[in-house]
Amino acid sequence: FVYRWGKKDHDFFVKRNIPYEKPAFIFGGSLDIILRRKTVVQALLEMHMKYKGMAYGAFDNRRPVLMLRDPQLIKQIMIKDFDHFVNRSDMFEGDENLFSSSLITMKDDTWREMRNTLSPAFTGRKMRQMFELMLEKQNEAMIYLKDKQGKGEDGFALEVKDFTTRLTHGIIASTAFGLQVNSFRDEDNEFYRRAKKAVNFDSLGQLKAFFTIIFPKLAKLLKIELFDKDFSDYFMRLVLDTMKYRAENNIRRADMIDLLMEAKGMIPNENSIKAQHREWSDLQVVAQCFLFFFAALEPLSGVMSFALHELMEYPDVQEKLYEEVQENNDQLEGKQVTYDVLHKMPYMDMVVSEVLRKWPVALVADRTCTKDYVYESPVTKERLEIRKGDIVRASMVGLHHDPNNFPDPDTLNPERFSEENKSLIENGAYFPFGLGPRNCIGNRFALLAIKAFLYNIIRDYRLEVSDKTCLPLELDKKTFQLRPVGGFWIQFKPRH
Ligand code: HEM
């Protein structure tokens, strides 16, 4: 029995006549990663380059996954034939919890209705209002750096992932939970501690996550939950109490809580959202605030950290960006950067696009096939059959580093995204925020936060190599997070 179970689905791609990466007994496709022999990025890149053609097979732990390689096919699945591929793959089995009830994991009509409910929170108008809340947090971060700098001119070395994580926590606490926490000054606040525990899996957390994914039924039987009850109760109480307090005291604020209160009919509704959808349960509402942690915290702080590292490694790019920042800073007479100014900085846009090409931190985007599907390549006439229940996956990291799509892929070159060059980029080959109706709902939010962050840092500091910098950047195999060996160390030299 164990032998049969350990080899379950190993012939999946043989039967389909699709080339595939052979899985290991019991552990499927993740053995090298569990044993820390490879990083996830390395495994994805190697596979992408090894296979040719439209698609190949791989195993995500024990599940067969069809890896899509061809930009045309990816566009067809993610955009044009989205109706066959509405849902993501199930990550965890188990009872309803804060993760399983969030937009990321919702399915079919429930997903559609929740996406419609949340979309107004991410429009240009709302972003403009949320920008003010973001700036408050960015200012706290800049004060922290100033204090660290002291009077010396040489500056100081900083592990920037810790710094960007604290900043992102502050932004999420404010924009999603309506909370004012200064994670720089008050380093041990309860919100920060609890949230960090949830997202920043320690070794035991990582083991629990793997166990629940590889042995979902056993985990359910043994009542091994990814989030303990105490933790879920804290966030449920936090959001529901805030809503009650605001309703009683008639408080409005440009954040997620406000939008969800509208959706629940607790306050007057600007967007007539309530009329369009069902009654959401308390769990479903709180899960949408919580999803900022899963969907936003790690990618946002990750991209900010990689951006600083890249600017440090490419001083010419850094100087060119500084010139653009300085020009705008002069026009603003040193006042705070605005939403409009950030949208009119072409070089900033090119730099951020290129950092996201090199470091598409979400790495992959998944869909589950919900109706049988056949694709025929218009070029080669090759056919690919995808059946209901199959999982398909596009590897952004593979496509973004494929020299056929981006020559010299390991070099940071913002010119790829210049006005004249960017139209040459195929959008099935570049999609750091995913593609189609199920793409990242927070992409504008993310771009805004990253650009405001870079503006402030580059205006005040020159980024240089420190004694502890990992250069060339080598990802740490010991963690599932994207982090260089020894951390993201950078020397901050004050410009003024
Ligand atoms: C640089 C930062 C970010 C990156 C690179 C990123 C990337 C992605 C990617 C690749 C997906 C999957 C898209 C697909 O399947 O086609 C996604 C989904 C999602 N992201 Fe982001 N994201 C970022 C920041 C954020 C932020 C700040 C938020 C919230 C404010 C957010 C909320 C979401 C949500 C809710 C989904 C699921 C959407 C759905 O299923 O309808 N993300 N993100």
XYZ file of C-alpha atoms and ligand atoms in Angstrom:
539
model
C 0.000 0.000 0.000
C 2.774 2.419 0.993
C 4.587 1.645 -2.265
C 1.451 2.351 -4.327
C 0.701 5.529 -2.399
C 4.322 6.680 -2.650
C 4.225 6.352 -6.428
C 0.691 7.657 -6.960
C 0.333 9.618 -10.216
C 3.940 8.942 -11.240
C 2.668 7.738 -14.627
C 0.411 10.804 -15.101
C 2.501 12.395 -17.845
C 3.563 9.061 -19.384
C -0.102 8.409 -20.174
C -0.391 11.858 -21.736
C 2.826 11.525 -23.682
C 4.212 14.753 -22.212
C 7.913 15.039 -21.251
C 8.265 15.454 -17.508
C 10.556 15.851 -14.538
C 10.681 12.522 -12.688
C 9.268 12.699 -9.144
C 10.870 11.147 -6.053
C 9.168 8.381 -4.084
C 6.645 9.865 -1.579
C 8.020 13.426 -1.823
C 7.301 13.947 -5.518
C 8.944 17.023 -6.975
C 10.133 18.746 -3.804
C 12.871 16.506 -2.453
C 15.764 18.744 -3.531
C 14.062 21.708 -1.912
C 13.148 19.924 1.314
C 16.721 18.650 1.589
C 17.918 22.216 0.864
C 19.913 21.101 -2.149
C 18.287 23.743 -4.372
C 16.317 26.919 -3.963
C 12.842 27.032 -5.504
C 14.102 29.624 -8.000
C 16.979 27.394 -9.068
C 14.671 24.383 -9.501
C 12.190 26.404 -11.589
C 14.893 27.949 -13.769
C 16.621 24.646 -14.430
C 13.368 22.997 -15.449
C 12.322 25.863 -17.699
C 15.619 25.781 -19.574
C 15.792 21.984 -19.780
C 12.517 21.493 -21.656
C 11.488 22.881 -25.023
C 8.068 23.165 -26.634
C 4.776 24.447 -25.260
C 4.639 22.596 -21.960
C 6.206 19.922 -19.776
C 5.212 18.010 -16.674
C 6.456 18.459 -13.120
C 5.363 17.543 -9.618
C 4.435 20.102 -7.003
C 5.148 17.962 -3.976
C 2.990 14.952 -4.959
C 0.642 16.623 -7.445
C 1.241 16.549 -11.193
C 1.362 20.068 -12.623
C 1.494 21.005 -16.289
C 4.142 23.712 -16.677
C 3.363 26.162 -19.496
C 6.352 27.481 -21.463
C 4.843 29.163 -24.482
C 3.816 32.858 -24.080
C 0.958 32.456 -26.615
C -0.455 29.468 -24.767
C -0.163 31.288 -21.443
C -2.102 34.280 -22.788
C -4.749 32.007 -24.252
C -5.277 30.207 -20.931
C -5.012 33.140 -18.561
C -6.917 35.698 -20.641
C -8.879 34.489 -23.661
C -10.057 31.101 -22.372
C -10.180 32.130 -18.726
C -13.631 30.508 -18.400
C -11.940 27.114 -18.476
C -9.399 28.154 -15.844
C -11.108 30.324 -13.233
C -9.666 28.781 -10.072
C -6.250 28.398 -8.519
C -5.071 25.022 -7.261
C -6.054 23.951 -3.742
C -3.106 24.406 -1.444
C -4.485 23.153 1.821
C -7.308 20.824 2.720
C -9.123 21.341 5.966
C -11.874 23.362 7.535
C -12.663 26.938 6.628
C -10.027 29.272 7.999
C -8.644 32.765 7.429
C -6.582 31.543 4.520
C -9.093 29.283 2.776
C -11.799 31.985 2.906
C -9.715 34.678 1.224
C -9.906 35.904 -2.370
C -6.714 34.048 -3.326
C -8.283 30.636 -2.698
C -11.989 31.328 -3.398
C -13.573 29.584 -6.364
C -16.025 30.174 -9.205
C -18.941 32.507 -8.442
C -17.881 33.108 -4.834
C -14.538 34.337 -6.160
C -16.230 36.485 -8.853
C -18.500 38.167 -6.333
C -15.741 38.762 -3.808
C -13.443 40.137 -6.530
C -16.246 42.564 -7.515
C -16.666 43.517 -3.862
C -12.984 44.227 -3.351
C -12.129 45.821 -6.702
C -13.372 49.295 -5.683
C -10.718 49.299 -2.936
C -8.003 49.262 -5.600
C -9.220 51.866 -8.092
C -7.131 54.949 -8.909
C -9.318 57.135 -6.703
C -8.956 54.865 -3.655
C -5.232 54.489 -4.295
C -4.887 58.246 -4.205
C -6.550 58.286 -0.755
C -4.593 55.285 0.533
C -1.381 56.921 -0.668
C -1.634 59.384 2.220
C -1.746 56.498 4.707
C 1.217 54.870 2.972
C 3.250 58.071 3.138
C 2.817 58.331 6.906
C 4.474 54.936 7.211
C 7.218 55.813 4.716
C 7.991 58.879 6.814
C 8.365 56.763 9.950
C 10.820 54.592 8.018
C 12.859 57.628 6.960
C 12.986 58.888 10.561
C 14.286 55.488 11.624
C 17.093 55.756 9.046
C 17.943 59.301 10.143
C 18.249 58.142 13.747
C 20.482 55.266 12.693
C 22.644 57.582 10.650
C 23.552 59.789 13.607
C 26.133 62.440 12.804
C 28.676 60.329 10.911
C 29.171 60.794 7.165
C 30.116 57.217 6.312
C 26.638 56.047 6.927
C 25.673 52.649 8.220
C 25.093 49.067 7.110
C 21.514 47.826 7.202
C 19.849 44.432 6.673
C 17.155 45.814 4.411
C 14.715 42.883 4.471
C 14.060 43.449 8.143
C 13.658 47.166 7.408
C 11.253 46.694 4.457
C 9.279 44.069 6.388
C 8.716 46.519 9.235
C 7.676 49.207 6.787
C 5.312 46.865 4.930
C 3.803 45.689 8.220
C 3.066 49.292 9.094
C 1.485 49.925 5.691
C -0.676 46.794 5.936
C -1.680 47.463 9.541
C -2.832 50.917 8.495
C -4.445 50.240 5.107
C -5.946 46.796 5.786
C -6.596 46.737 9.530
C -7.017 50.439 10.255
C -4.362 50.206 12.973
C -1.657 52.724 13.787
C 1.468 50.789 14.709
C 4.990 52.072 14.356
C 6.966 48.870 13.852
C 10.216 50.875 13.914
C 9.766 52.590 17.253
C 7.688 49.937 18.956
C 9.639 46.910 17.705
C 7.751 44.392 19.750
C 4.129 45.451 19.265
C 1.578 42.653 19.462
C 0.367 43.059 15.873
C 3.910 42.810 14.511
C 4.776 39.796 16.618
C 1.647 37.842 15.739
C 1.726 38.709 12.062
C 5.403 37.834 11.754
C 4.740 34.463 13.320
C 2.017 33.769 10.747
C 3.897 34.702 7.620
C 7.535 34.391 8.441
C 7.452 30.664 9.032
C 10.184 29.560 11.415
C 11.599 26.039 11.020
C 8.674 24.452 12.858
C 6.221 26.520 10.804
C 7.899 25.442 7.570
C 7.719 21.813 8.641
C 4.029 22.205 9.506
C 3.355 23.833 6.121
C 5.069 21.010 4.247
C 3.306 18.393 6.322
C -0.128 19.890 5.649
C 0.611 20.095 1.922
C 2.218 16.673 1.450
C -0.023 14.732 3.841
C -3.248 16.797 3.896
C -5.533 13.984 5.114
C -3.179 12.908 7.898
C -2.737 16.537 8.971
C -6.511 16.900 9.199
C -6.787 13.673 11.195
C -4.064 14.792 13.595
C -5.652 18.265 13.787
C -2.436 19.938 12.642
C -3.534 23.412 11.627
C -1.346 25.993 9.972
C -2.749 28.739 12.187
C -3.604 28.062 15.779
C -6.967 29.106 17.157
C -5.530 31.770 19.412
C -3.973 33.451 16.411
C -7.151 33.396 14.286
C -9.218 34.621 17.236
C -6.892 37.608 17.680
C -7.363 38.788 14.088
C -11.105 38.093 14.067
C -11.531 40.148 17.239
C -9.293 42.919 15.963
C -11.242 43.493 12.751
C -14.756 42.942 14.103
C -14.168 45.206 17.137
C -12.752 47.942 14.891
C -15.810 47.708 12.643
C -18.167 47.938 15.597
C -16.319 50.921 17.049
C -16.303 52.760 13.727
C -19.994 52.083 13.089
C -20.915 53.361 16.557
C -18.725 56.438 16.275
C -19.360 57.154 12.624
C -15.673 56.987 11.665
C -14.684 56.819 7.984
C -11.140 56.161 6.771
C -9.709 55.266 3.333
C -8.893 51.636 4.153
C -10.068 48.049 3.629
C -12.107 47.960 6.832
C -14.194 50.850 5.537
C -14.808 49.099 2.223
C -15.747 45.835 3.907
C -18.114 47.685 6.219
C -19.793 49.080 3.126
C -20.000 45.582 1.682
C -21.593 44.326 4.894
C -24.088 47.193 4.829
C -22.784 48.612 8.145
C -22.249 52.071 6.666
C -23.671 53.953 3.658
C -22.415 52.539 0.457
C -20.637 54.722 -2.093
C -20.302 51.980 -4.670
C -23.677 50.222 -4.306
C -21.635 47.107 -3.629
C -24.090 45.421 -1.317
C -26.771 45.207 -3.963
C -24.512 43.096 -6.171
C -23.619 40.239 -3.892
C -24.537 37.827 -1.159
C -24.191 38.379 2.584
C -20.588 37.748 3.545
C -19.921 35.947 6.831
C -17.652 37.451 9.520
C -14.956 34.928 8.627
C -15.150 35.824 4.941
C -14.853 39.523 5.734
C -11.936 39.228 8.149
C -10.160 36.853 5.749
C -9.969 39.647 3.162
C -8.009 41.887 5.548
C -5.884 38.946 6.477
C -5.100 38.187 2.856
C -2.894 41.275 2.767
C -0.465 39.264 4.838
C -0.282 36.347 2.489
C -0.605 38.228 -0.730
C 1.115 41.508 0.053
C 3.663 41.393 2.846
C 6.287 39.033 1.515
C 6.195 40.113 -2.170
C 6.140 43.790 -1.338
C 8.992 43.726 1.158
C 10.832 41.302 -1.139
C 10.661 43.535 -4.212
C 11.666 46.589 -2.166
C 14.717 44.700 -0.881
C 15.727 43.339 -4.295
C 15.303 46.824 -5.772
C 17.747 48.296 -3.238
C 20.196 45.478 -3.843
C 20.037 45.935 -7.631
C 20.506 49.703 -7.355
C 23.528 49.082 -5.154
C 24.953 46.574 -7.648
C 24.314 48.877 -10.645
C 25.517 52.349 -9.559
C 24.909 53.826 -13.056
C 21.241 52.922 -12.831
C 21.161 54.309 -9.304
C 22.672 57.635 -10.412
C 20.270 57.972 -13.312
C 17.350 57.323 -11.004
C 18.766 59.822 -8.511
C 18.837 62.497 -11.232
C 15.155 61.933 -11.975
C 14.263 61.959 -8.274
C 16.329 65.100 -7.698
C 14.662 66.912 -10.579
C 11.226 66.173 -9.144
C 12.354 66.972 -5.624
C 13.531 70.400 -6.811
C 10.198 71.050 -8.486
C 8.409 70.027 -5.287
C 10.788 72.352 -3.378
C 11.719 69.465 -1.083
C 8.128 68.758 -0.064
C 6.717 65.219 0.138
C 6.395 63.321 -3.117
C 2.838 63.154 -4.454
C 0.738 60.497 -6.151
C 0.798 62.461 -9.425
C 4.557 63.021 -9.425
C 5.238 59.303 -8.932
C 3.094 58.563 -11.975
C 5.163 60.868 -14.136
C 8.624 59.439 -13.561
C 9.480 57.354 -16.655
C 12.865 56.143 -15.443
C 11.448 55.091 -12.068
C 8.859 53.079 -13.954
C 11.535 51.432 -16.108
C 13.664 50.534 -13.075
C 10.752 49.020 -11.138
C 9.572 47.054 -14.205
C 13.072 45.658 -14.694
C 13.498 44.735 -11.023
C 10.166 42.888 -11.256
C 11.407 41.107 -14.370
C 14.546 39.942 -12.675
C 12.800 39.180 -9.385
C 9.168 38.177 -10.020
C 8.852 37.266 -6.369
C 5.533 35.383 -6.696
C 7.546 33.052 -9.004
C 4.567 31.180 -10.515
C 0.863 31.584 -11.283
C -1.480 28.579 -11.150
C -4.863 27.683 -12.560
C -7.034 24.575 -12.292
C -8.798 23.478 -15.467
C -12.555 23.530 -14.839
C -13.706 22.352 -18.308
C -11.857 20.039 -20.715
C -9.745 22.057 -23.111
C -7.690 21.624 -26.286
C -5.118 24.107 -27.550
C -3.580 24.038 -30.987
C -0.503 26.161 -31.579
C -1.153 28.532 -34.517
C 2.542 28.256 -35.415
C 3.511 24.574 -35.054
C -0.034 23.097 -35.072
C 1.071 21.090 -32.023
C -1.956 20.114 -29.878
C -2.180 20.084 -26.103
C -5.067 18.453 -24.273
C -5.866 19.689 -20.786
C -8.507 17.870 -18.759
C -10.890 19.029 -16.078
C -9.074 18.958 -12.737
C -5.570 19.337 -14.238
C -3.374 21.996 -12.677
C -1.511 24.298 -15.061
C 1.266 26.649 -13.984
C 3.168 29.476 -15.630
C 6.615 30.081 -14.208
C 7.279 33.812 -14.342
C 10.772 33.267 -13.091
C 11.453 30.877 -15.992
C 9.907 33.084 -18.664
C 11.546 36.277 -17.358
C 14.968 34.617 -17.415
C 14.606 32.885 -20.757
C 17.185 34.464 -23.120
C 14.707 33.994 -25.979
C 12.424 36.475 -24.236
C 15.071 38.686 -22.579
C 18.655 38.524 -23.897
C 21.325 38.583 -21.188
C 18.649 37.930 -18.556
C 20.864 38.146 -15.459
C 21.819 41.761 -16.169
C 19.688 44.594 -14.803
C 18.864 46.721 -17.819
C 15.948 49.161 -17.366
C 16.265 50.150 -21.057
C 14.302 46.999 -21.894
C 11.274 48.958 -20.659
C 11.986 52.266 -22.415
C 9.158 53.812 -24.455
C 10.485 52.388 -27.725
C 11.474 48.960 -26.383
C 8.592 48.035 -24.140
C 6.129 47.459 -26.986
C 8.407 44.622 -28.137
C 7.793 42.698 -24.920
C 5.229 39.942 -25.264
C 2.792 40.092 -22.332
C 2.679 36.293 -22.097
C 6.430 36.438 -21.414
C 6.389 39.209 -18.801
C 3.777 39.231 -16.045
C 5.125 39.754 -12.538
C 1.554 40.358 -11.322
C -0.046 37.451 -13.191
C -2.406 37.752 -16.134
C -6.090 38.068 -16.952
C -9.137 38.505 -14.692
C -7.430 36.643 -11.849
C -4.268 38.727 -11.838
C -2.957 40.544 -8.758
C -5.678 42.832 -7.439
C -3.060 44.811 -5.506
C -0.671 45.624 -8.370
C -1.302 49.373 -8.351
C -1.012 49.423 -4.584
C 2.289 47.544 -4.813
C 3.763 49.755 -7.543
C 2.814 52.882 -5.650
C 4.358 51.668 -2.396
C 7.572 50.531 -4.132
C 8.005 53.775 -6.083
C 7.364 56.002 -3.061
C 9.850 53.918 -1.094
C 12.593 54.152 -3.743
C 11.981 57.866 -4.212
C 12.573 58.594 -0.526
C 15.567 56.309 -0.121
C 17.396 57.373 -3.273
C 16.764 61.054 -2.578
C 18.512 60.822 0.804
C 21.006 57.966 0.510
C 23.600 56.520 -1.829
C 23.495 52.712 -1.658
C 26.875 51.006 -1.551
C 28.348 47.590 -0.899
C 28.886 46.829 2.797
C 31.268 44.331 4.442
C 28.433 41.852 4.782
C 26.860 42.241 1.315
C 26.342 39.006 -0.590
C 27.717 39.836 -4.039
C 27.122 38.336 -6.541
C 23.756 37.634 -5.030
C 23.322 33.987 -4.113
C 19.942 32.887 -2.789
C 19.959 31.112 0.554
C 18.975 27.435 0.258
C 18.195 27.245 3.976
C 14.951 29.204 3.717
C 11.918 29.156 1.442
C 11.922 32.931 1.407
C 13.909 34.707 -1.291
C 16.929 36.014 0.561
C 20.660 36.210 -0.188
C 23.017 34.155 1.940
C 23.599 36.185 5.120
C 20.761 38.622 4.350
C 20.290 41.776 2.305
C 23.131 43.936 3.661
C 23.619 47.386 2.159
C 25.704 50.414 3.174
C 23.571 53.590 3.370
C 25.635 56.760 2.749
C 23.778 60.020 3.399
C 23.695 62.246 0.300
C 23.345 65.505 2.220
C 5.308 43.483 -5.639
C 4.321 42.997 -4.979
C 3.378 41.951 -5.500
C 3.564 40.993 -6.447
C 4.822 40.718 -7.262
C 2.322 40.264 -6.563
C 2.096 39.215 -7.441
C 0.925 38.507 -7.534
C 0.717 37.418 -8.435
C 1.704 36.880 -9.437
C -0.533 36.949 -8.224
C -1.196 35.780 -8.953
C -1.829 36.336 -10.200
C -2.376 35.303 -11.134
O -2.673 34.182 -10.692
O -2.505 35.600 -12.346
C -1.127 37.767 -7.192
C -2.410 37.605 -6.720
C -2.956 38.396 -5.750
N -2.361 39.479 -5.145
Fe -0.523 40.200 -5.486
N 1.425 40.777 -5.682
C 2.023 41.819 -5.022
C 1.458 42.632 -4.087
C 0.159 42.556 -3.679
C -0.474 43.488 -2.792
C 0.191 44.742 -2.218
C -1.748 43.046 -2.594
C -2.844 43.623 -1.749
C -2.925 44.848 -1.449
C -1.914 41.840 -3.370
C -3.072 41.104 -3.433
C -3.240 40.000 -4.244
C -4.463 39.205 -4.260
C -5.696 39.425 -3.406
C -4.285 38.214 -5.214
C -5.309 37.146 -5.605
C -6.246 37.741 -6.661
C -7.396 36.847 -7.047
O -7.307 35.635 -6.861
O -8.390 37.376 -7.567
N -0.742 41.581 -4.022
N -0.208 38.702 -6.787
